[in-house]
């Protein structure tokens, strides 16, 4: 949202003043010119008259509200209404404001329909003091219930979110206490040891259902753990919410609500237990083969509704599946992916299954009439979910992404780096989405004093269609965004879109990247010629970097104030053709940047370059350019959620430094909505980093590049550690704490410098590791990064280019390096300010004031002092 404020800054009195000050804002809003004067009148008189024309009512299908027109009629473009902003904030302040501003959390909870009941009747079990039950209390309760209401045998056991670790699980000796267990859920605990877990669960020989979702062990496990469990539990039919190849009547009965905690079944199921089943949802169950004794018309003769979305069922042909489904004579409604296991034509599916009256929620006759081949049911909205014991602030933080809107402030000089988020008042927030809306909403900044300092933010609402009394009033949540900007995928922020499509897109992307292998480039031993002036005089250096002006002191170089007179241009600015012409830079001058170096210094290009060259190297976290690969990211997210893996992601702007507009979240709606504040990458968060004295850290390395072809790169002996200020934690509220999850502190925050040799020594002692081993892995990784660039972008080579890059590295809990980013012309304040010692070799002192003398000596004089070739 830009603001072209009048230069006088005088109070707005007339309509002409209003238009003069707000002209750009009016144009950007899209408000028809015929409504500009009416908007002026309502803003200057502070008229909020929406209540006279609209009514808010609750929806019957979940915790949400809708807006209805109460006026008899409202013609297109006939009126405009002011909507107040109930909450305006910067994202980093959200948690703090909800905690500290009186009444804010309660109002937001009511507005977002997550206020819940005041009583605790929703809690099924609680100890007398209102807290959670301990695992011992849960076990005692289950045993008591089995004795009082059954045969004394516990067959269904849920030990969820009880903080169970491996030691506690072993100490419970569950297999001895509950030998007849059929179903066991250990979701949301702290189980980490694969071997111990496999040994424990495989003691249950009659187990039919096992849920281990959301345990750390799944983040580290491969197919080996699953295979061991399936071999040890031969009767298992459901593993982590997905069907095993051994699924049968029990698994189908579980999905049909025949079996559950109140009726777990028994080791020997009775005759035809599924006879009464009329509706069956087997969506997203990982089914490969549907032709199975548990799924048959003999078992379920009355089945009328069947959902098999999200299953590949690749082991059955379409004709075999049609033959199976035809035998269900009562089947009237089917939900299936199209394209999918039954083919890619809705018309052909209906012709093959003539008893169907509905396909994917659409009337069969309408599909046949329109000859519509791909159909999908109406998308169901994402409704806020919460538990009774969840604090109201947490409920709001989870639900707010369904309601937030955003803008950025700007004036003639610059754009605000940090976006503003806001929630419209109760009336505005009741507007639901439609692809064919009858209203439009836009943010508007009113400046009554004619300047930005006096600005008050509103939203404006006006009808874009003719509306009559009783009609629901809707807006397009993605106004102006079409499929060229991934509209369908972005709707996932508000709606349950078909997961199978996104998972397929992710799997195709993953398989393509897995096939990449980059051969290593040879290390060049012959250096380019030393840079010299023809007359033997010192090389003239033009720079706009104060540290170079101050610290480049060796006699081979002299500073000049005229770019056109320089032999070497070393600037923080991008040197493009326009700048060359303006300043008079020629192709005979050396510059401190390579052509097309954006392929490594812009985050989305860096990931793309590495993926094109090497696919999925272990040192690059899964990374997606949200502008082009949102569907693949959504698929990855869905797979991780399905498999119970960690789903914490970090979003970074393409080309911003110092963690500006960077967010850490596990909320898929948040990930998608954050695209609205500018192009970003979404990268899997390193949730288990190596820590130093309990705090997160990363490492800044300096890489000197003499040549791309042949590749000739050097690593400076000077590198430094950047430490977070707060102890590391994954506690949800900590994600809003900059000084817990980020390490760049030298821009207005509490800055603690630690000498590198001291850090290395202390780190080795704390973790009992050798830094030399870590350093070698880092060197190999950095070499691979630049090999990728040289391979994918050979056009980077230029004999007149020399450059210095900052490479930021983090170590994971196994002390493996992870690439964070590559920075052009990095800030080397620390390198110049602090003396340090060489970590390896003789431990000689490197004086900070000599840093740029070393850099220029390596790049232009072919020296190798205090650097090592990669």
Short mmCIF file of N, CA, C and O in Angstrom, two decimals, residues 179-234:
data_model
loop_
_atom_site.label_atom_id
_atom_site.label_comp_id
_atom_site.label_asym_id
_atom_site.label_seq_id
_atom_site.Cartn_x
_atom_site.Cartn_y
_atom_site.Cartn_z
N UNK A 179 -1.78 -58.55 27.18
CA UNK A 179 -1.35 -59.49 26.14
C UNK A 179 -2.34 -59.61 24.98
O UNK A 179 -1.97 -60.06 23.89
N UNK A 180 -3.60 -59.21 25.20
CA UNK A 180 -4.63 -59.37 24.15
C UNK A 180 -4.89 -58.08 23.39
O UNK A 180 -5.91 -57.94 22.72
N UNK A 181 -3.95 -57.13 23.47
CA UNK A 181 -4.15 -55.83 22.84
C UNK A 181 -4.32 -55.95 21.33
O UNK A 181 -3.55 -56.64 20.65
N UNK A 182 -5.37 -55.28 20.82
CA UNK A 182 -5.60 -55.24 19.37
C UNK A 182 -5.18 -53.90 18.76
O UNK A 182 -4.81 -53.85 17.59
N UNK A 183 -5.28 -52.83 19.53
CA UNK A 183 -4.95 -51.50 19.01
C UNK A 183 -4.15 -50.73 20.05
O UNK A 183 -4.52 -50.70 21.22
N UNK A 184 -3.07 -50.09 19.59
CA UNK A 184 -2.19 -49.32 20.48
C UNK A 184 -1.83 -48.01 19.80
O UNK A 184 -1.29 -48.01 18.69
N UNK A 185 -2.11 -46.90 20.48
CA UNK A 185 -1.71 -45.59 19.96
C UNK A 185 -0.72 -44.96 20.92
O UNK A 185 -1.02 -44.78 22.11
N UNK A 186 0.45 -44.61 20.40
CA UNK A 186 1.49 -43.93 21.16
C UNK A 186 1.80 -42.56 20.54
O UNK A 186 2.91 -42.06 20.62
N UNK A 187 0.80 -41.97 19.90
CA UNK A 187 1.00 -40.71 19.17
C UNK A 187 1.46 -39.58 20.10
O UNK A 187 1.06 -39.50 21.26
N UNK A 188 2.30 -38.70 19.53
CA UNK A 188 2.64 -37.46 20.20
C UNK A 188 3.49 -37.59 21.44
O UNK A 188 3.42 -36.75 22.33
N UNK A 189 4.34 -38.62 21.50
CA UNK A 189 5.22 -38.79 22.64
C UNK A 189 6.66 -38.46 22.26
O UNK A 189 6.91 -37.78 21.25
N UNK A 190 7.62 -38.96 23.04
CA UNK A 190 9.03 -38.61 22.83
C UNK A 190 9.88 -39.84 22.53
O UNK A 190 11.03 -39.93 22.95
N UNK A 191 9.31 -40.79 21.81
CA UNK A 191 10.01 -42.05 21.52
C UNK A 191 11.03 -41.82 20.42
O UNK A 191 10.71 -41.25 19.36
N UNK A 192 12.28 -42.27 20.65
CA UNK A 192 13.37 -41.99 19.72
C UNK A 192 14.13 -43.23 19.27
O UNK A 192 14.69 -43.24 18.18
N UNK A 193 14.19 -44.26 20.08
CA UNK A 193 15.05 -45.41 19.80
C UNK A 193 14.30 -46.46 18.98
O UNK A 193 13.35 -47.10 19.47
N UNK A 194 14.71 -46.64 17.73
CA UNK A 194 14.03 -47.58 16.84
C UNK A 194 14.07 -48.99 17.39
O UNK A 194 13.06 -49.70 17.43
N UNK A 195 15.27 -49.43 17.79
CA UNK A 195 15.44 -50.81 18.22
C UNK A 195 14.55 -51.14 19.43
O UNK A 195 13.86 -52.16 19.45
N UNK A 196 14.55 -50.27 20.43
CA UNK A 196 13.75 -50.51 21.62
C UNK A 196 12.27 -50.52 21.29
O UNK A 196 11.49 -51.33 21.82
N UNK A 197 11.85 -49.60 20.42
CA UNK A 197 10.44 -49.51 20.06
C UNK A 197 9.99 -50.76 19.32
O UNK A 197 8.92 -51.33 19.61
N UNK A 198 10.79 -51.22 18.37
CA UNK A 198 10.45 -52.44 17.62
C UNK A 198 10.35 -53.63 18.56
O UNK A 198 9.41 -54.44 18.49
N UNK A 199 11.32 -53.76 19.46
CA UNK A 199 11.30 -54.88 20.41
C UNK A 199 10.03 -54.86 21.26
O UNK A 199 9.45 -55.91 21.55
N UNK A 200 9.59 -53.68 21.65
CA UNK A 200 8.44 -53.58 22.55
C UNK A 200 7.13 -53.88 21.83
O UNK A 200 6.32 -54.65 22.31
N UNK A 201 6.91 -53.26 20.66
CA UNK A 201 5.60 -53.41 20.01
C UNK A 201 5.43 -54.78 19.37
O UNK A 201 4.31 -55.28 19.24
N UNK A 202 6.53 -55.42 18.98
CA UNK A 202 6.41 -56.75 18.35
C UNK A 202 6.12 -57.85 19.36
O UNK A 202 5.95 -59.01 18.98
N UNK A 203 6.04 -57.51 20.62
CA UNK A 203 5.61 -58.49 21.64
C UNK A 203 4.10 -58.72 21.58
O UNK A 203 3.60 -59.69 22.13
N UNK A 204 3.38 -57.79 20.92
CA UNK A 204 1.93 -57.92 20.80
C UNK A 204 1.60 -58.69 19.52
O UNK A 204 1.51 -58.12 18.43
N UNK A 205 1.40 -59.99 19.64
CA UNK A 205 1.23 -60.83 18.45
C UNK A 205 -0.16 -60.72 17.84
O UNK A 205 -0.37 -61.15 16.71
N UNK A 206 -1.14 -60.18 18.59
CA UNK A 206 -2.50 -60.05 18.05
C UNK A 206 -2.81 -58.63 17.59
O UNK A 206 -3.94 -58.31 17.23
N UNK A 207 -1.80 -57.74 17.61
CA UNK A 207 -2.02 -56.33 17.32
C UNK A 207 -2.52 -56.13 15.88
O UNK A 207 -1.95 -56.66 14.93
N UNK A 208 -3.61 -55.35 15.74
CA UNK A 208 -4.16 -55.06 14.43
C UNK A 208 -3.99 -53.60 14.02
O UNK A 208 -3.99 -53.28 12.84
N UNK A 209 -3.87 -52.72 15.01
CA UNK A 209 -3.69 -51.30 14.71
C UNK A 209 -2.60 -50.70 15.59
O UNK A 209 -2.60 -50.91 16.81
N UNK A 210 -1.66 -49.96 14.96
CA UNK A 210 -0.56 -49.34 15.70
C UNK A 210 -0.36 -47.93 15.15
O UNK A 210 -0.16 -47.74 13.95
N UNK A 211 -0.38 -46.94 16.08
CA UNK A 211 -0.19 -45.55 15.69
C UNK A 211 1.00 -44.98 16.46
O UNK A 211 0.98 -44.92 17.70
N UNK A 212 2.04 -44.57 15.72
CA UNK A 212 3.24 -43.98 16.31
C UNK A 212 3.44 -42.53 15.84
O UNK A 212 4.51 -41.96 16.03
N UNK A 213 2.42 -41.95 15.22
CA UNK A 213 2.54 -40.62 14.62
C UNK A 213 3.07 -39.60 15.62
O UNK A 213 2.81 -39.68 16.81
N UNK A 214 3.81 -38.63 15.07
CA UNK A 214 4.31 -37.49 15.86
C UNK A 214 5.22 -37.92 17.01
O UNK A 214 5.11 -37.43 18.13
N UNK A 215 6.13 -38.84 16.72
CA UNK A 215 7.22 -39.20 17.62
C UNK A 215 8.53 -38.94 16.90
O UNK A 215 8.63 -39.17 15.68
N UNK A 216 9.57 -38.51 17.60
CA UNK A 216 10.86 -38.25 16.94
C UNK A 216 11.41 -39.46 16.19
O UNK A 216 12.13 -39.29 15.21
N UNK A 217 11.07 -40.66 16.62
CA UNK A 217 11.62 -41.87 15.99
C UNK A 217 11.25 -41.93 14.51
O UNK A 217 12.02 -42.45 13.69
N UNK A 218 10.10 -41.39 14.14
CA UNK A 218 9.67 -41.45 12.74
C UNK A 218 10.47 -40.51 11.86
O UNK A 218 10.60 -40.72 10.65
N UNK A 219 11.03 -39.46 12.46
CA UNK A 219 11.83 -38.52 11.68
C UNK A 219 13.15 -39.13 11.25
O UNK A 219 13.75 -38.72 10.27
N UNK A 220 13.62 -40.13 11.99
CA UNK A 220 14.91 -40.74 11.70
C UNK A 220 14.76 -42.11 11.06
O UNK A 220 15.73 -42.69 10.60
N UNK A 221 13.54 -42.64 11.03
CA UNK A 221 13.35 -44.02 10.59
C UNK A 221 13.30 -44.12 9.07
O UNK A 221 12.98 -43.17 8.38
N UNK A 222 13.61 -45.30 8.59
CA UNK A 222 13.44 -45.61 7.17
C UNK A 222 12.47 -46.78 7.08
O UNK A 222 11.80 -47.12 8.05
N UNK A 223 12.41 -47.40 5.92
CA UNK A 223 11.48 -48.52 5.75
C UNK A 223 11.86 -49.71 6.64
O UNK A 223 11.03 -50.59 6.88
N UNK A 224 13.11 -49.75 7.10
CA UNK A 224 13.56 -50.88 7.90
C UNK A 224 12.77 -51.06 9.18
O UNK A 224 12.42 -52.19 9.56
N UNK A 225 12.44 -49.97 9.87
CA UNK A 225 11.67 -50.08 11.11
C UNK A 225 10.26 -50.59 10.82
O UNK A 225 9.75 -51.46 11.53
N UNK A 226 9.64 -50.05 9.79
CA UNK A 226 8.30 -50.51 9.44
C UNK A 226 8.30 -51.99 9.08
O UNK A 226 7.43 -52.76 9.52
N UNK A 227 9.28 -52.41 8.29
CA UNK A 227 9.37 -53.82 7.91
C UNK A 227 9.54 -54.72 9.12
O UNK A 227 8.91 -55.79 9.22
N UNK A 228 10.36 -54.29 10.08
CA UNK A 228 10.58 -55.10 11.29
C UNK A 228 9.30 -55.22 12.10
O UNK A 228 8.98 -56.29 12.63
N UNK A 229 8.55 -54.13 12.20
CA UNK A 229 7.28 -54.16 12.95
C UNK A 229 6.27 -55.07 12.25
O UNK A 229 5.58 -55.87 12.90
N UNK A 230 6.19 -54.97 10.93
CA UNK A 230 5.22 -55.79 10.20
C UNK A 230 5.57 -57.28 10.29
O UNK A 230 4.67 -58.13 10.36
N UNK A 231 6.87 -57.58 10.28
CA UNK A 231 7.26 -58.99 10.45
C UNK A 231 6.94 -59.49 11.85
O UNK A 231 6.50 -60.62 12.05
N UNK A 232 7.17 -58.62 12.85
CA UNK A 232 6.95 -59.03 14.23
C UNK A 232 5.50 -59.02 14.65
O UNK A 232 5.13 -59.65 15.65
N UNK A 233 4.65 -58.29 13.92
CA UNK A 233 3.20 -58.23 14.21
C UNK A 233 2.45 -58.70 12.97
O UNK A 233 1.93 -57.87 12.20
N UNK A 234 2.39 -59.99 12.72
CA UNK A 234 1.87 -60.50 11.45
C UNK A 234 0.39 -60.20 11.21
O UNK A 234 -0.09 -60.30 10.08
#
